[in-house]
GROMACS .gro file of C-alpha atoms in nm:
model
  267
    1UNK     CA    1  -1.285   1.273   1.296
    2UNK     CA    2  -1.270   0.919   1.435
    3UNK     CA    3  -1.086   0.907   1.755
    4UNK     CA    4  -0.734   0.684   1.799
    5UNK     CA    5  -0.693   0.517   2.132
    6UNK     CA    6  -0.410   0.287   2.244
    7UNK     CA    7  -0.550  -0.023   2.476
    8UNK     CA    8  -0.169  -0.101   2.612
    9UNK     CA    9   0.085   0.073   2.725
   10UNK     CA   10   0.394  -0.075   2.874
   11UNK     CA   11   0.738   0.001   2.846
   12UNK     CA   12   0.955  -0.082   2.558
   13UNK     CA   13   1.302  -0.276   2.639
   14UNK     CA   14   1.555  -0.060   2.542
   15UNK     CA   15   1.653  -0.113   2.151
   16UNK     CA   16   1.326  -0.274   2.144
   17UNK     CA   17   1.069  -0.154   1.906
   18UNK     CA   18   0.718  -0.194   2.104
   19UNK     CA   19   0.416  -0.281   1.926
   20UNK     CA   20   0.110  -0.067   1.951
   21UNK     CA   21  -0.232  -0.159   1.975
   22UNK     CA   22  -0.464   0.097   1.798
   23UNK     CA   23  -0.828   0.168   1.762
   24UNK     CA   24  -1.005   0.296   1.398
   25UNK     CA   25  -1.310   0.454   1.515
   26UNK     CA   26  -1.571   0.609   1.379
   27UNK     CA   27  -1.822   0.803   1.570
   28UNK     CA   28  -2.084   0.593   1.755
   29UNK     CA   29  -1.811   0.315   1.759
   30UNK     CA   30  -1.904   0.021   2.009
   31UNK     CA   31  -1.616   0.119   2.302
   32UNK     CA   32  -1.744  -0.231   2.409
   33UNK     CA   33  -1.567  -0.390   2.140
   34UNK     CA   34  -1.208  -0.237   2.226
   35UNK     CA   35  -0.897  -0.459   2.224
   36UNK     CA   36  -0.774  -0.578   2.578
   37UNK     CA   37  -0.504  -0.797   2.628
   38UNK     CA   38  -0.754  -1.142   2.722
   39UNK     CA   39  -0.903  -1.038   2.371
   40UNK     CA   40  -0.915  -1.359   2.217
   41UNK     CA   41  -0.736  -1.381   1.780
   42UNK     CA   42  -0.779  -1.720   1.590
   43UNK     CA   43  -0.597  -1.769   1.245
   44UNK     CA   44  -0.761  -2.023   1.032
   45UNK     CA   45  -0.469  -2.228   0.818
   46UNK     CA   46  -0.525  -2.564   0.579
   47UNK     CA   47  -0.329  -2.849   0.693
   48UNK     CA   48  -0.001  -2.697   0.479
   49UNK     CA   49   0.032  -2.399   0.653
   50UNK     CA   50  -0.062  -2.561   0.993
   51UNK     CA   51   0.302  -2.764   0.910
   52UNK     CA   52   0.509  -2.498   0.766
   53UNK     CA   53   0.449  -2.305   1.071
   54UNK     CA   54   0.564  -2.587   1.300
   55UNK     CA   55   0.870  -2.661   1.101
   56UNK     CA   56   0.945  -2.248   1.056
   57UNK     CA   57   0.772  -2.060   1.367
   58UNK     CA   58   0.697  -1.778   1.135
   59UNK     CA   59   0.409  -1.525   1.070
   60UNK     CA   60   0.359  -1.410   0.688
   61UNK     CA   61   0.264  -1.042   0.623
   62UNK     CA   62   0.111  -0.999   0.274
   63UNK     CA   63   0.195  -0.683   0.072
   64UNK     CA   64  -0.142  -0.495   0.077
   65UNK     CA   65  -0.174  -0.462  -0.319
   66UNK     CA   66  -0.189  -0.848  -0.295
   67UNK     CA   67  -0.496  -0.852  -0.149
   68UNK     CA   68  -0.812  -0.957  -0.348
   69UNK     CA   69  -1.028  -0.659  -0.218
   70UNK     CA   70  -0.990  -0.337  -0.452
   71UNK     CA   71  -1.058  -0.129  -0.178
   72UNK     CA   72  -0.774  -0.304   0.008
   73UNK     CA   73  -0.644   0.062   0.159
   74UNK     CA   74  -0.864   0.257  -0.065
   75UNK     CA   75  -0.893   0.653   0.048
   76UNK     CA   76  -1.237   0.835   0.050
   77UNK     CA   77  -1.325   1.088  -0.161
   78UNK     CA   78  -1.223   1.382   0.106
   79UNK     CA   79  -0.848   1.192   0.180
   80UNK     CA   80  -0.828   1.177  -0.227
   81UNK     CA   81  -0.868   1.579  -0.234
   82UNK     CA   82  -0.641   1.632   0.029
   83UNK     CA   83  -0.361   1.451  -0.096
   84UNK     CA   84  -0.371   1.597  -0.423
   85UNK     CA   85  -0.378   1.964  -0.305
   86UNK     CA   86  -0.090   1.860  -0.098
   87UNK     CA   87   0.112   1.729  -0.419
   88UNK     CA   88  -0.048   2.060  -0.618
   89UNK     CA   89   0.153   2.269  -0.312
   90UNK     CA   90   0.463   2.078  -0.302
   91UNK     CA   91   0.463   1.889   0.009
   92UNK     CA   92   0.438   1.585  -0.112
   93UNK     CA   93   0.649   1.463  -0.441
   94UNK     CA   94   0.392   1.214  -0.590
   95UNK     CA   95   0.053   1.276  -0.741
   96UNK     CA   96  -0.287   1.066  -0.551
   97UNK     CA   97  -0.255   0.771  -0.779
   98UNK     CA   98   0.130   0.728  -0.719
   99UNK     CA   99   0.137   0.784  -0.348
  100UNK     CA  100  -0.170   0.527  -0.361
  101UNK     CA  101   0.059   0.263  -0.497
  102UNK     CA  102   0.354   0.356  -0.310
  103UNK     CA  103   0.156   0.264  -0.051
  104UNK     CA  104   0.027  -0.063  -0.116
  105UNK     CA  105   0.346  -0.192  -0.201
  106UNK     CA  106   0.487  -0.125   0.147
  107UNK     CA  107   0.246  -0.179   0.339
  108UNK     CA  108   0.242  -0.543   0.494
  109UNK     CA  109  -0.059  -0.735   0.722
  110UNK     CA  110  -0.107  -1.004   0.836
  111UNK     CA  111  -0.456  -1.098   0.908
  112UNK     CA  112  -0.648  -1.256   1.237
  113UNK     CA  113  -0.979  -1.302   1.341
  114UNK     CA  114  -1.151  -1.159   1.694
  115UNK     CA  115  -1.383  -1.374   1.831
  116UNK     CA  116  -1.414  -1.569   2.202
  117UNK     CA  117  -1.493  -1.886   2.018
  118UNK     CA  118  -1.477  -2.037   1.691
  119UNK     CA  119  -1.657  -1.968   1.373
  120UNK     CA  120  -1.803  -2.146   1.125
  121UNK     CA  121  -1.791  -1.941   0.834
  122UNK     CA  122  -1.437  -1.877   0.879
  123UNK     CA  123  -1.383  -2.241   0.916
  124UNK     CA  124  -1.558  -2.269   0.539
  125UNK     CA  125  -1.349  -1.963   0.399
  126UNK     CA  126  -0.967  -1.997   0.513
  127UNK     CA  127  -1.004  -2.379   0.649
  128UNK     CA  128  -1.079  -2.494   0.294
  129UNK     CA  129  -1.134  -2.849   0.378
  130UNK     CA  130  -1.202  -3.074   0.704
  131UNK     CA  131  -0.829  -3.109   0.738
  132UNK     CA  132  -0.794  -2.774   0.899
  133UNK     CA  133  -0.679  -2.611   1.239
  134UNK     CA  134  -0.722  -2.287   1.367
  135UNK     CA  135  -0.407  -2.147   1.619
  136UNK     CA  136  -0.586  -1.881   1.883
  137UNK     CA  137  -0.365  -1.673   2.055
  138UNK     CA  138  -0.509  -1.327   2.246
  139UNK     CA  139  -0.380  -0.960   2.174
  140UNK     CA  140  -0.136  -0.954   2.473
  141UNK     CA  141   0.028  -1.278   2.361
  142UNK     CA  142   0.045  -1.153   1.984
  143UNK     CA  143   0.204  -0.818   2.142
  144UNK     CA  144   0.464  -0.997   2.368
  145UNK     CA  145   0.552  -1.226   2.040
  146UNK     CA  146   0.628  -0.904   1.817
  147UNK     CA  147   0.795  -0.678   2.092
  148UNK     CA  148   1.106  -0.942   2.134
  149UNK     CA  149   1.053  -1.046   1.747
  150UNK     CA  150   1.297  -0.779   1.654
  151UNK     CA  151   1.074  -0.671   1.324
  152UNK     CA  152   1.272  -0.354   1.305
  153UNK     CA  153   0.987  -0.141   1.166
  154UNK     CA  154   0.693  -0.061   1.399
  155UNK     CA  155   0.412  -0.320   1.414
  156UNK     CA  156   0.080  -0.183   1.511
  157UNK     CA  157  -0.220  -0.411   1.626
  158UNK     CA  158  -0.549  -0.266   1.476
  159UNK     CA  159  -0.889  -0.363   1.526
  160UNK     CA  160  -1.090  -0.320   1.185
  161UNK     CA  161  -1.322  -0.053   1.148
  162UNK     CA  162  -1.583  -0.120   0.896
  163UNK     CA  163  -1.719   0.181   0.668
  164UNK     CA  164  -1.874   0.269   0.308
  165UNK     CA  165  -1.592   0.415   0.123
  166UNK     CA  166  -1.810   0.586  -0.143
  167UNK     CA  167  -1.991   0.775   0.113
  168UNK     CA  168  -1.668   0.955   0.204
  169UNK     CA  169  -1.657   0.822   0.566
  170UNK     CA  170  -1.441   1.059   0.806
  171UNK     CA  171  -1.167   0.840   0.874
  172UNK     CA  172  -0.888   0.927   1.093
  173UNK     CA  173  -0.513   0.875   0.958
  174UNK     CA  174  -0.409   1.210   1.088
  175UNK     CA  175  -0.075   1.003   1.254
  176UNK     CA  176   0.007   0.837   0.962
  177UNK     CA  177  -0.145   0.781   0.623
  178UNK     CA  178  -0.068   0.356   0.641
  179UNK     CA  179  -0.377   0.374   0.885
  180UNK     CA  180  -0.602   0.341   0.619
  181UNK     CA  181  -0.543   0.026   0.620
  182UNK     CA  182  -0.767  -0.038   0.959
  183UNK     CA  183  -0.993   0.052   0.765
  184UNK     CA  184  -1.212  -0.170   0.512
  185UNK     CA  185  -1.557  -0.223   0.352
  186UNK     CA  186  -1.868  -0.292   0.524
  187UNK     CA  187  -1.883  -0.597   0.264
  188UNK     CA  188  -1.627  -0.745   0.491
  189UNK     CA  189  -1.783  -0.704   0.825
  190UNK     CA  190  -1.824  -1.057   0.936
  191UNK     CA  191  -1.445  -1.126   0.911
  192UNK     CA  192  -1.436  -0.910   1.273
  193UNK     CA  193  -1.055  -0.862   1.172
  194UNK     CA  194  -0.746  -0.797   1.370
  195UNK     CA  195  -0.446  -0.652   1.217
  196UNK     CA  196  -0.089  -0.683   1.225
  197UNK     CA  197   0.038  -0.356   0.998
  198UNK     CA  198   0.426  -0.285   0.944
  199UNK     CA  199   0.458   0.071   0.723
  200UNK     CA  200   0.783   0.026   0.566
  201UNK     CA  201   0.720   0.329   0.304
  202UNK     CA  202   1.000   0.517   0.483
  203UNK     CA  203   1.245   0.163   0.458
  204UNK     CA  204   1.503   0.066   0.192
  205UNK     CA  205   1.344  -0.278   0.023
  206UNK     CA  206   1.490  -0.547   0.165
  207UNK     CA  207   1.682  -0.392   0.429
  208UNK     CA  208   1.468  -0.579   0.750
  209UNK     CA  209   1.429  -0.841   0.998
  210UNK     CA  210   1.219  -1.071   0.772
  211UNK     CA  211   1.268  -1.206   0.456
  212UNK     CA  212   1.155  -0.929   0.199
  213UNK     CA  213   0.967  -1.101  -0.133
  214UNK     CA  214   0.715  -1.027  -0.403
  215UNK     CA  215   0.423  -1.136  -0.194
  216UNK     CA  216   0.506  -0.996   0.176
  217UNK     CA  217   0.770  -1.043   0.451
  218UNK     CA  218   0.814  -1.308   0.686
  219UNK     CA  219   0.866  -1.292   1.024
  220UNK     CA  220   1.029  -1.547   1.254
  221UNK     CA  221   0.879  -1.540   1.606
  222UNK     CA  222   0.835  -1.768   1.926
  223UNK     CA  223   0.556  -1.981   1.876
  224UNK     CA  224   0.533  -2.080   2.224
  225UNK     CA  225   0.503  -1.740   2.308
  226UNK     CA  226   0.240  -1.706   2.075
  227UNK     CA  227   0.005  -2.019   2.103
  228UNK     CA  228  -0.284  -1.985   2.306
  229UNK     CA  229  -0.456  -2.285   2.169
  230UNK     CA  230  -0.400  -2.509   1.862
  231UNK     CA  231  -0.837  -2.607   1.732
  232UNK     CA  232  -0.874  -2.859   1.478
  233UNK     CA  233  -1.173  -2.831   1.223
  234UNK     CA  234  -1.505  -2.998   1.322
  235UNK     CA  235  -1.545  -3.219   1.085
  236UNK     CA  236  -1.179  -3.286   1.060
  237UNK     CA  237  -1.110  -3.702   1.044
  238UNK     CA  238  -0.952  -3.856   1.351
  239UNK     CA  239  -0.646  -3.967   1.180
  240UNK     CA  240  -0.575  -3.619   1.151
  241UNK     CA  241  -0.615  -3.522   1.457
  242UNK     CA  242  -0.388  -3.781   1.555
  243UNK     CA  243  -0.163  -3.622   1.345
  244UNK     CA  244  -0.168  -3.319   1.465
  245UNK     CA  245  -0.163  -3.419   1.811
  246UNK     CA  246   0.150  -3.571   1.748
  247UNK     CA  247   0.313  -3.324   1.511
  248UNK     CA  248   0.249  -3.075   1.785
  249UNK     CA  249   0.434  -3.303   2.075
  250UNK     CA  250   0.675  -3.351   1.799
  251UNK     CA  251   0.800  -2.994   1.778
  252UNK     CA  252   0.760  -2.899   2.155
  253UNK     CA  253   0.395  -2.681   2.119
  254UNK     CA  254   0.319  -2.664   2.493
  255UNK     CA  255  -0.053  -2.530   2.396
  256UNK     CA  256  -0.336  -2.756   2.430
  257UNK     CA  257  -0.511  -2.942   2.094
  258UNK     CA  258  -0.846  -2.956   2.107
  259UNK     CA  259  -1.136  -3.064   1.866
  260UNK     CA  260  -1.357  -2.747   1.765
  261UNK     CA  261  -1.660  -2.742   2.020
  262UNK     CA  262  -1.866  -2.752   1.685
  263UNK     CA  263  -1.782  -3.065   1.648
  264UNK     CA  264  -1.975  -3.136   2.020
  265UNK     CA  265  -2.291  -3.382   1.952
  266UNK     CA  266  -2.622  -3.155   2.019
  267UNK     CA  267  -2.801  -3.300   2.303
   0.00000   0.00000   0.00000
C-alpha cells in the first residue's frame, strides 16, 4: 500500500480548520520530491483571470466531474471490487457507479503547478497567448492563506502521484476515499501538479464558506498572503507589462512583477 505522510504540522487556531499537506505514494516514490514549506507552486492564468483575481482575491475550485480527463478520480480495478462487495454487504448504500459519481460531484480542486522556476509548456497550455502571467506562491504560503480562509470543510494540499490505472496500481485511500483524487494518469506527468482538495460528500450543497455553483466553489482569500511572485509571459508585449505593473500597484499587490527569465536574451 502506498504510504501517507504529512510534511507540516502546526497547530490549528482554535475554530480554525487547518489545512493538511499530504503525500500519494507509491512504492519506490522519490522522498526527494516531498512537499516542504519553501516548495515553490505557480498558477498559469490568461490576462482575464490575472484581473478577476485582482478585483476578487479569490481561488476557484472546479467540481472534479468537470474535468476533461475521464480518469479524473477514476478507481483501479482492486478499489472497484472493494467497493462493490462493500455495497453487496450493506455498508455502504450506493452501488460502484453511484458512489463514483457521488463523488465527483463533491469533490472540488483547484489546480497548481510544482516547479522552482517557470515552464514553458505550461506557459503554452494554461497561458494561451503572450498576454499571460503566472502568480507563484510556495506550499507554506498557500497553507497560511487557507488556514485563516475559513473554507469550513477540510482543505488538503496533495502532491500528485502519477500511476497506470489499468494496471490496478495499489493506491492508498485507506483515510478517505476523496484521496483518489491525488492520484492521476501517467499521461499527465509533466503537469508535476499540486492540489488543493475540499471533500464535501459529507456537506449539505450550498451550505459553505464559498460560493457553491455548477462548475466549483469559490473561495475568497488574502492575496497578499498568498503572492509570492506575480511572472508575466515571455513573450508577453511591453504594454502589457506596463499594465500589469500598474494594475498590481493599483490594487495594493506587495509581491514583486517580474518578466519570465525565458524571456532573458541567450548570451
Amino acid at each position: 500500500m502506498a504510504k501517507e505522510e504529512d510534511s507540516i504540522d502546526t497547530p490549528a487556531e482554535p475554530g480554525v480548520v487547518e489545512p493538511r499537506i499530504v503525500e500519494a505514494r507509491m512504492a519506490g516514490s522519490n522522498v526527494g520530491e516531498r512537499l516542504r514549506q519553501d516548495t515553490v507552486l505557480w498558477r498559469y492564468l490568461d490576462a482575464a483571470k490575472l484581473f478577476d483575481f485582482f478585483e476578487n482575491s479569490t481561488l476557484f475550485f472546479c467540481r472534479a466531474d468537470h474535468f476533461r480527463d475521464k480518469f479524473e478520480g477514476a478507481f483501479t480495478p482492486t478499489l472497484r471490487d472493494q467497493i462493490s462487495a462493500a455495497h453487496a454487504r450493506g455498508e455502504i448504500d450506493y452501488n460502484y457507479e453511484e458512489f463514483k459519481r457521488r463523488m465527483r460531484e463533491s469533490v472540488f480542486i483547484n489546480c497548481w503547478h510544482r516547479n522552482q522556476d517557470d515552464s514553458a509548456a505550461m506557459w503554452a497550455l494554461y497561458g494561451k497567448s503572450d498576454c499571460a502571467v503566472a502568480l507563484t506562491t510556495t506550499v507554506g504560503q498557500l497553507s497560511d492563506t487557507l488556514r485563516v480562509a475559513h473554507t469550513e470543510h477540510e482543505a488538503w494540499i496533495a502532491r500528485v502521484e502519477y500511476v497506470k490505472h489499468w494496471s490496478d496500481p495499489k493506491l492508498d485511500i485507506s483515510q478517505d476515499y476523496a484521496r483518489v483524487f491525488a492520484y492521476k494518469t501517467k499521461a499527465y506527468e509533466y503537469e508535476k501538479e499540486v492540489r488543493v482538495i475540499i471533500d464535501r460528500t459529507r456537506a449539505v450543497a450550498g451550505n459553505g464558506a464559498g460560493k457553491q455553483h455548477e462548475e466549483g466553489i469559490v473561495i475568497r482569500i488574502d492575496g497578499t498572503r498568498l503572492l509570492r511572485s506575480i511572472v508575466i509571459a515571455p513573450d508577453a508585449p511591453p504594454w502589457f507589462e506596463n499594465l500589469v505593473r500598474q494594475s498590481a500597484r493599483r490594487y495594493g499587490i506587495k509581491a514583486p512583477v517580474r518578466r519570465s527569465k525565458l524571456a532573458t536574451d541567450p548570451i
